[in-house]
CSV table of C-alpha atoms in Angstrom, one decimal:
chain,number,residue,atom,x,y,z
A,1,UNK,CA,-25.8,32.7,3.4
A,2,UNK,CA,-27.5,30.1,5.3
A,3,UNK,CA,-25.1,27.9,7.4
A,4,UNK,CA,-26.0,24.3,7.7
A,5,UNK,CA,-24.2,22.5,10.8
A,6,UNK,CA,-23.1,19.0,10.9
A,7,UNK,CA,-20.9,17.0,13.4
A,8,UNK,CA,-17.7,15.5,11.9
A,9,UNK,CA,-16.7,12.0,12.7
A,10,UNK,CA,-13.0,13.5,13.6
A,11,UNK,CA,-15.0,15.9,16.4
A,12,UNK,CA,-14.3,18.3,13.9
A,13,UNK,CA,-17.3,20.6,12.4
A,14,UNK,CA,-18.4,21.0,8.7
A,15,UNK,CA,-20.4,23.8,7.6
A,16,UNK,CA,-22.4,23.8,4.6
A,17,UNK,CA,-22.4,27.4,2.9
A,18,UNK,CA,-24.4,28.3,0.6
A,19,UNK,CA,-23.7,31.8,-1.5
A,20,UNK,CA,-25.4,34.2,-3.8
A,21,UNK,CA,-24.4,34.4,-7.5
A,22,UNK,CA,-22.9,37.8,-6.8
A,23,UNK,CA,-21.0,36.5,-3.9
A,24,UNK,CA,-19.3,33.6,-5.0
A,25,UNK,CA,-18.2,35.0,-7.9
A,26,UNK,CA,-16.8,37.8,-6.0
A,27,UNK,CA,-15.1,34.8,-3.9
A,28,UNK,CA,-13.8,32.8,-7.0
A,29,UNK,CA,-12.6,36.1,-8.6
A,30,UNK,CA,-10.4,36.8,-5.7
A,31,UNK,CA,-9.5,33.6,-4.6
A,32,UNK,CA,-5.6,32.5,-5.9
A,33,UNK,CA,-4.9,29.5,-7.7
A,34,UNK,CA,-2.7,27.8,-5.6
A,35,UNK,CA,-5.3,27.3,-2.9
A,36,UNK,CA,-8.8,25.3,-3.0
A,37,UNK,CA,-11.9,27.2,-2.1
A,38,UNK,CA,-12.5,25.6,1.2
A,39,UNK,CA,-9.0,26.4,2.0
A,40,UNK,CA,-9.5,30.3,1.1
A,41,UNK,CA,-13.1,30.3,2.8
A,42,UNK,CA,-11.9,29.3,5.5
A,43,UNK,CA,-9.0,31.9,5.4
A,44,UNK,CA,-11.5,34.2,4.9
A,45,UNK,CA,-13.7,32.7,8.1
A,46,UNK,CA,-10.6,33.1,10.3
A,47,UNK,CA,-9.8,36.3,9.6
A,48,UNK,CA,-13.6,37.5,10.4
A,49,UNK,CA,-13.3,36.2,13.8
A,50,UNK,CA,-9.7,37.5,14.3
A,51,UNK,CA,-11.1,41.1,14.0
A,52,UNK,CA,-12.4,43.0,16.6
A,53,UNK,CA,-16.2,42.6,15.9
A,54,UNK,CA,-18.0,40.0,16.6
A,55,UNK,CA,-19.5,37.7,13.7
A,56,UNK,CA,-23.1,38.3,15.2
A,57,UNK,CA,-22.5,42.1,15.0
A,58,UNK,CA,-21.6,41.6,11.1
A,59,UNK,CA,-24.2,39.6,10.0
A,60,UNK,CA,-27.0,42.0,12.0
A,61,UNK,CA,-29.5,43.6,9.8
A,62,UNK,CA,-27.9,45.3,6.3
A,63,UNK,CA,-24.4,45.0,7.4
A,64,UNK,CA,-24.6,41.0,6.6
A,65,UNK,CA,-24.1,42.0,2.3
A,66,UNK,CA,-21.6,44.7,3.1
A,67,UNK,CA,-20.1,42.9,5.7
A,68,UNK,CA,-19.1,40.0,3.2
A,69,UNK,CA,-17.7,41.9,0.1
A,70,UNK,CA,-15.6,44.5,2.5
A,71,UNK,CA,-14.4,41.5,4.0
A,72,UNK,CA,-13.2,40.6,0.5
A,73,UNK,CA,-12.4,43.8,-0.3
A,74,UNK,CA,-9.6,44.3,2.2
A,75,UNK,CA,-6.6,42.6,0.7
A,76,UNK,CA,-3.7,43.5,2.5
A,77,UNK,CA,-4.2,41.6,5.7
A,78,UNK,CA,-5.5,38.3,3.4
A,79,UNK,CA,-3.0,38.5,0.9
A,80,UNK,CA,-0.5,38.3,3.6
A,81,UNK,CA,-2.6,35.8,5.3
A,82,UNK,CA,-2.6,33.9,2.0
A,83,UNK,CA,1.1,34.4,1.1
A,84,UNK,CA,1.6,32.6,4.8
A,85,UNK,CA,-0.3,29.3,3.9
A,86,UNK,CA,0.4,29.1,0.2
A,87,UNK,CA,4.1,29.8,0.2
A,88,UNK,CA,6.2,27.1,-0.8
A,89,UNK,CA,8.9,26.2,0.7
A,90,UNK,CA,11.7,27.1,-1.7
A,91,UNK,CA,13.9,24.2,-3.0
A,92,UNK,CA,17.5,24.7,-1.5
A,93,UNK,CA,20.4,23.3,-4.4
A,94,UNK,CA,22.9,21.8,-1.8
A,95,UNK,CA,26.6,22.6,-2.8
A,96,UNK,CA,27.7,19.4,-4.0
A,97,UNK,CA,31.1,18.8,-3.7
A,98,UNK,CA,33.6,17.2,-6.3
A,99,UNK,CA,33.2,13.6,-5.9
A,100,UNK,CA,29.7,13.1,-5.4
A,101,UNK,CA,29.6,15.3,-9.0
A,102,UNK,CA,31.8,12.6,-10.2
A,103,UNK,CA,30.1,10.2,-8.5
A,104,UNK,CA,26.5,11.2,-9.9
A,105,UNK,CA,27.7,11.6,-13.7
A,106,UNK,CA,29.9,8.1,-13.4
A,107,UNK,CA,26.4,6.6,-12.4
A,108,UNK,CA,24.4,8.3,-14.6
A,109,UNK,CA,26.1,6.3,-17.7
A,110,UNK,CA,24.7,3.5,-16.8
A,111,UNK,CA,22.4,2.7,-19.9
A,112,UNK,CA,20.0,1.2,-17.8
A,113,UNK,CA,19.0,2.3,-14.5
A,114,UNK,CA,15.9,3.3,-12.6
A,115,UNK,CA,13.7,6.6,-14.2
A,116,UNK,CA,13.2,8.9,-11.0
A,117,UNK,CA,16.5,9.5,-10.1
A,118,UNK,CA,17.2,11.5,-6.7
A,119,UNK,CA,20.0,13.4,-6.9
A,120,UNK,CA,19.3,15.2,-3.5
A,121,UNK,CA,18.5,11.9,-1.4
A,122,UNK,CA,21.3,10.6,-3.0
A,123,UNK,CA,24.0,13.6,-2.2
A,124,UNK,CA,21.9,12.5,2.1
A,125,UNK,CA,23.2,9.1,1.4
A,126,UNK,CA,26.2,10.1,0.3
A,127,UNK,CA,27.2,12.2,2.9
A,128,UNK,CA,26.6,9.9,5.6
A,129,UNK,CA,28.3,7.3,3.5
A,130,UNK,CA,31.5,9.1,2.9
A,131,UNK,CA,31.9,9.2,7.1
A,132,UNK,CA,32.8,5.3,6.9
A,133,UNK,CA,34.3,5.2,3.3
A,134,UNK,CA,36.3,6.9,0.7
A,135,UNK,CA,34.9,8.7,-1.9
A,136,UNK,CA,37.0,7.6,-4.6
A,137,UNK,CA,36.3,3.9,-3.8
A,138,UNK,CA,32.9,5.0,-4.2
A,139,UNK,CA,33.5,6.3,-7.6
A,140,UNK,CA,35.3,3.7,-8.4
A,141,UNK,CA,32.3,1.6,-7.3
A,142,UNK,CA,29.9,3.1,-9.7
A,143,UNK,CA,32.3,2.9,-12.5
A,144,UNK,CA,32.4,-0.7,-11.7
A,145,UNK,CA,28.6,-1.3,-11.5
A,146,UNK,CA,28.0,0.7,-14.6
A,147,UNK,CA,31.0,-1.2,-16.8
A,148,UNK,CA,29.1,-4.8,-15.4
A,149,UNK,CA,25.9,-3.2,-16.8
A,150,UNK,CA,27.6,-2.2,-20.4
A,151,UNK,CA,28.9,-6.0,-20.5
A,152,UNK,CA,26.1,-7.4,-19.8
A,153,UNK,CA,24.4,-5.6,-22.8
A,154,UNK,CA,27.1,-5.9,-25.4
A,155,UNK,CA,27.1,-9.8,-24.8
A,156,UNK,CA,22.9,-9.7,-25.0
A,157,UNK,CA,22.2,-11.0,-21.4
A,158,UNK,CA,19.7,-10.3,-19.0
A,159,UNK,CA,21.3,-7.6,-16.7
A,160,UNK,CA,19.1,-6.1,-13.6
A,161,UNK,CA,18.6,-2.1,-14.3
A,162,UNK,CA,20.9,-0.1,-11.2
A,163,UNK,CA,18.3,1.2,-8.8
A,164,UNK,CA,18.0,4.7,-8.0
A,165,UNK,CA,21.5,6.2,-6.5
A,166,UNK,CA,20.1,6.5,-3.1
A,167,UNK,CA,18.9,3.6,-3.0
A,168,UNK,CA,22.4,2.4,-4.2
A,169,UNK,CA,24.4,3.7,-1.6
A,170,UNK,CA,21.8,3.2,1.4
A,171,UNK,CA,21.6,-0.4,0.1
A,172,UNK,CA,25.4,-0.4,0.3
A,173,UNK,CA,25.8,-2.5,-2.9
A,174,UNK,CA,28.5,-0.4,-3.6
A,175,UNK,CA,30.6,-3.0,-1.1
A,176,UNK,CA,30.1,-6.2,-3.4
A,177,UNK,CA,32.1,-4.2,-6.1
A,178,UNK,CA,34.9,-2.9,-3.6
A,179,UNK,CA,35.8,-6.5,-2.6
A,180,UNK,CA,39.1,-7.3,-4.4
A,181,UNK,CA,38.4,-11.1,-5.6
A,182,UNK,CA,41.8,-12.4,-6.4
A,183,UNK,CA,41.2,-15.8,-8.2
A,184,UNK,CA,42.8,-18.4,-6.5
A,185,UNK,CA,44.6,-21.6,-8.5
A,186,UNK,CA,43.8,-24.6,-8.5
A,187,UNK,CA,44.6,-26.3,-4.4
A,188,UNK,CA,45.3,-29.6,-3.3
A,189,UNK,CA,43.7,-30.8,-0.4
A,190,UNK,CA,44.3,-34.4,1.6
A,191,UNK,CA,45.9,-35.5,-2.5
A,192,UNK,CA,42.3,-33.8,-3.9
A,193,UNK,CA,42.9,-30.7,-6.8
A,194,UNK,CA,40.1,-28.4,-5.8
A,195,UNK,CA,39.3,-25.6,-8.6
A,196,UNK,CA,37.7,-22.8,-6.6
């Protein structure tokens, strides 16, 4: 291995490895998909300095080939050390409670809408929504939005698709369809009939 030494523009420091044949394909055959060489080499770097010998004492003399394939050799302590960075944060399914299920599946009849829909974002939204409202207006709200989407088609117009649920609700455009529009008759004002 002959390090090459170069000064990052971050402060940080880049080093240029270069390996034997044997070497890095000891390194590729144990390295795990999920991570990028760099990332394992430099697993692999840390761990050789966390141990009680030095790296000068490893790389003195013979020890420097031996030194490098036992330090691939011992997988227990870089498994685990691999397992640590590489483990994904699993996805928690929240419990989703009765009307935002109705809510979601009332919304999700729309026949057109936006692709990439959220349904975890949109449960957020909905939770902080459903402090100031009432979750059957808001189901009442989507079933509104998705019925002026189903008109719109069935007479061939031009309707807007419904954006993503979140979106929906943080947007609060669920309030237009809430409003309770009562058509007024025709008024007379100052001897003037005024058709509103």
């Amino acid at each position: 291995m002959e390090p090459e030494v170069t000064t990052g523009s971050d402060a940080s420091m880049v080093i240029k490895l270069t390996l034997d044949a044997f070497t890095a394909e000891k390194l590729l055959v144990t390295k795990p998909r999920s991570l990028p060489t760099a990332t394992f080499c430099a697993l692999l770097i840390e761990q050789a300095l966390d141990t009680s010998s030095t790296l000068a004492e490893r790389t003195e003399g013979s020890e420097a080939s031996t030194s490098s394939s036992s330090l691939i050799k011992d997988n227990t302590s870089i498994k685990q050390s691999i397992k640590a960075v590489s483990a994904k944060k699993k996805r928690v399914r929240p419990d989703y409670d009765e009307a935002f299920t109705a809510f979601w599946n009332e919304y999700q009849r729309a026949p057109i809408k936006a692709n990439a829909q959220s349904k975890n974002k949109a449960f957020e939204q909905w939770r902080e929504i459903v402090k100031q409202e009432q979750p059957e207006r808001l189901v009442e709200a989507a079933r509104r939005a998705v019925e002026q989407v189903k008109q719109a088609r069935m007479q061939d117009e031009w309707c807007a698709p419904l954006p993503d649920a979140f979106r929906w609700l943080r947007d609060e455009r669920y309030t237009v369809l809430l409003e309770d529009h009562v058509p007024v008759g025709p008024r007379v004002i100052n001897g003037i009939t005024v058709y509103d």
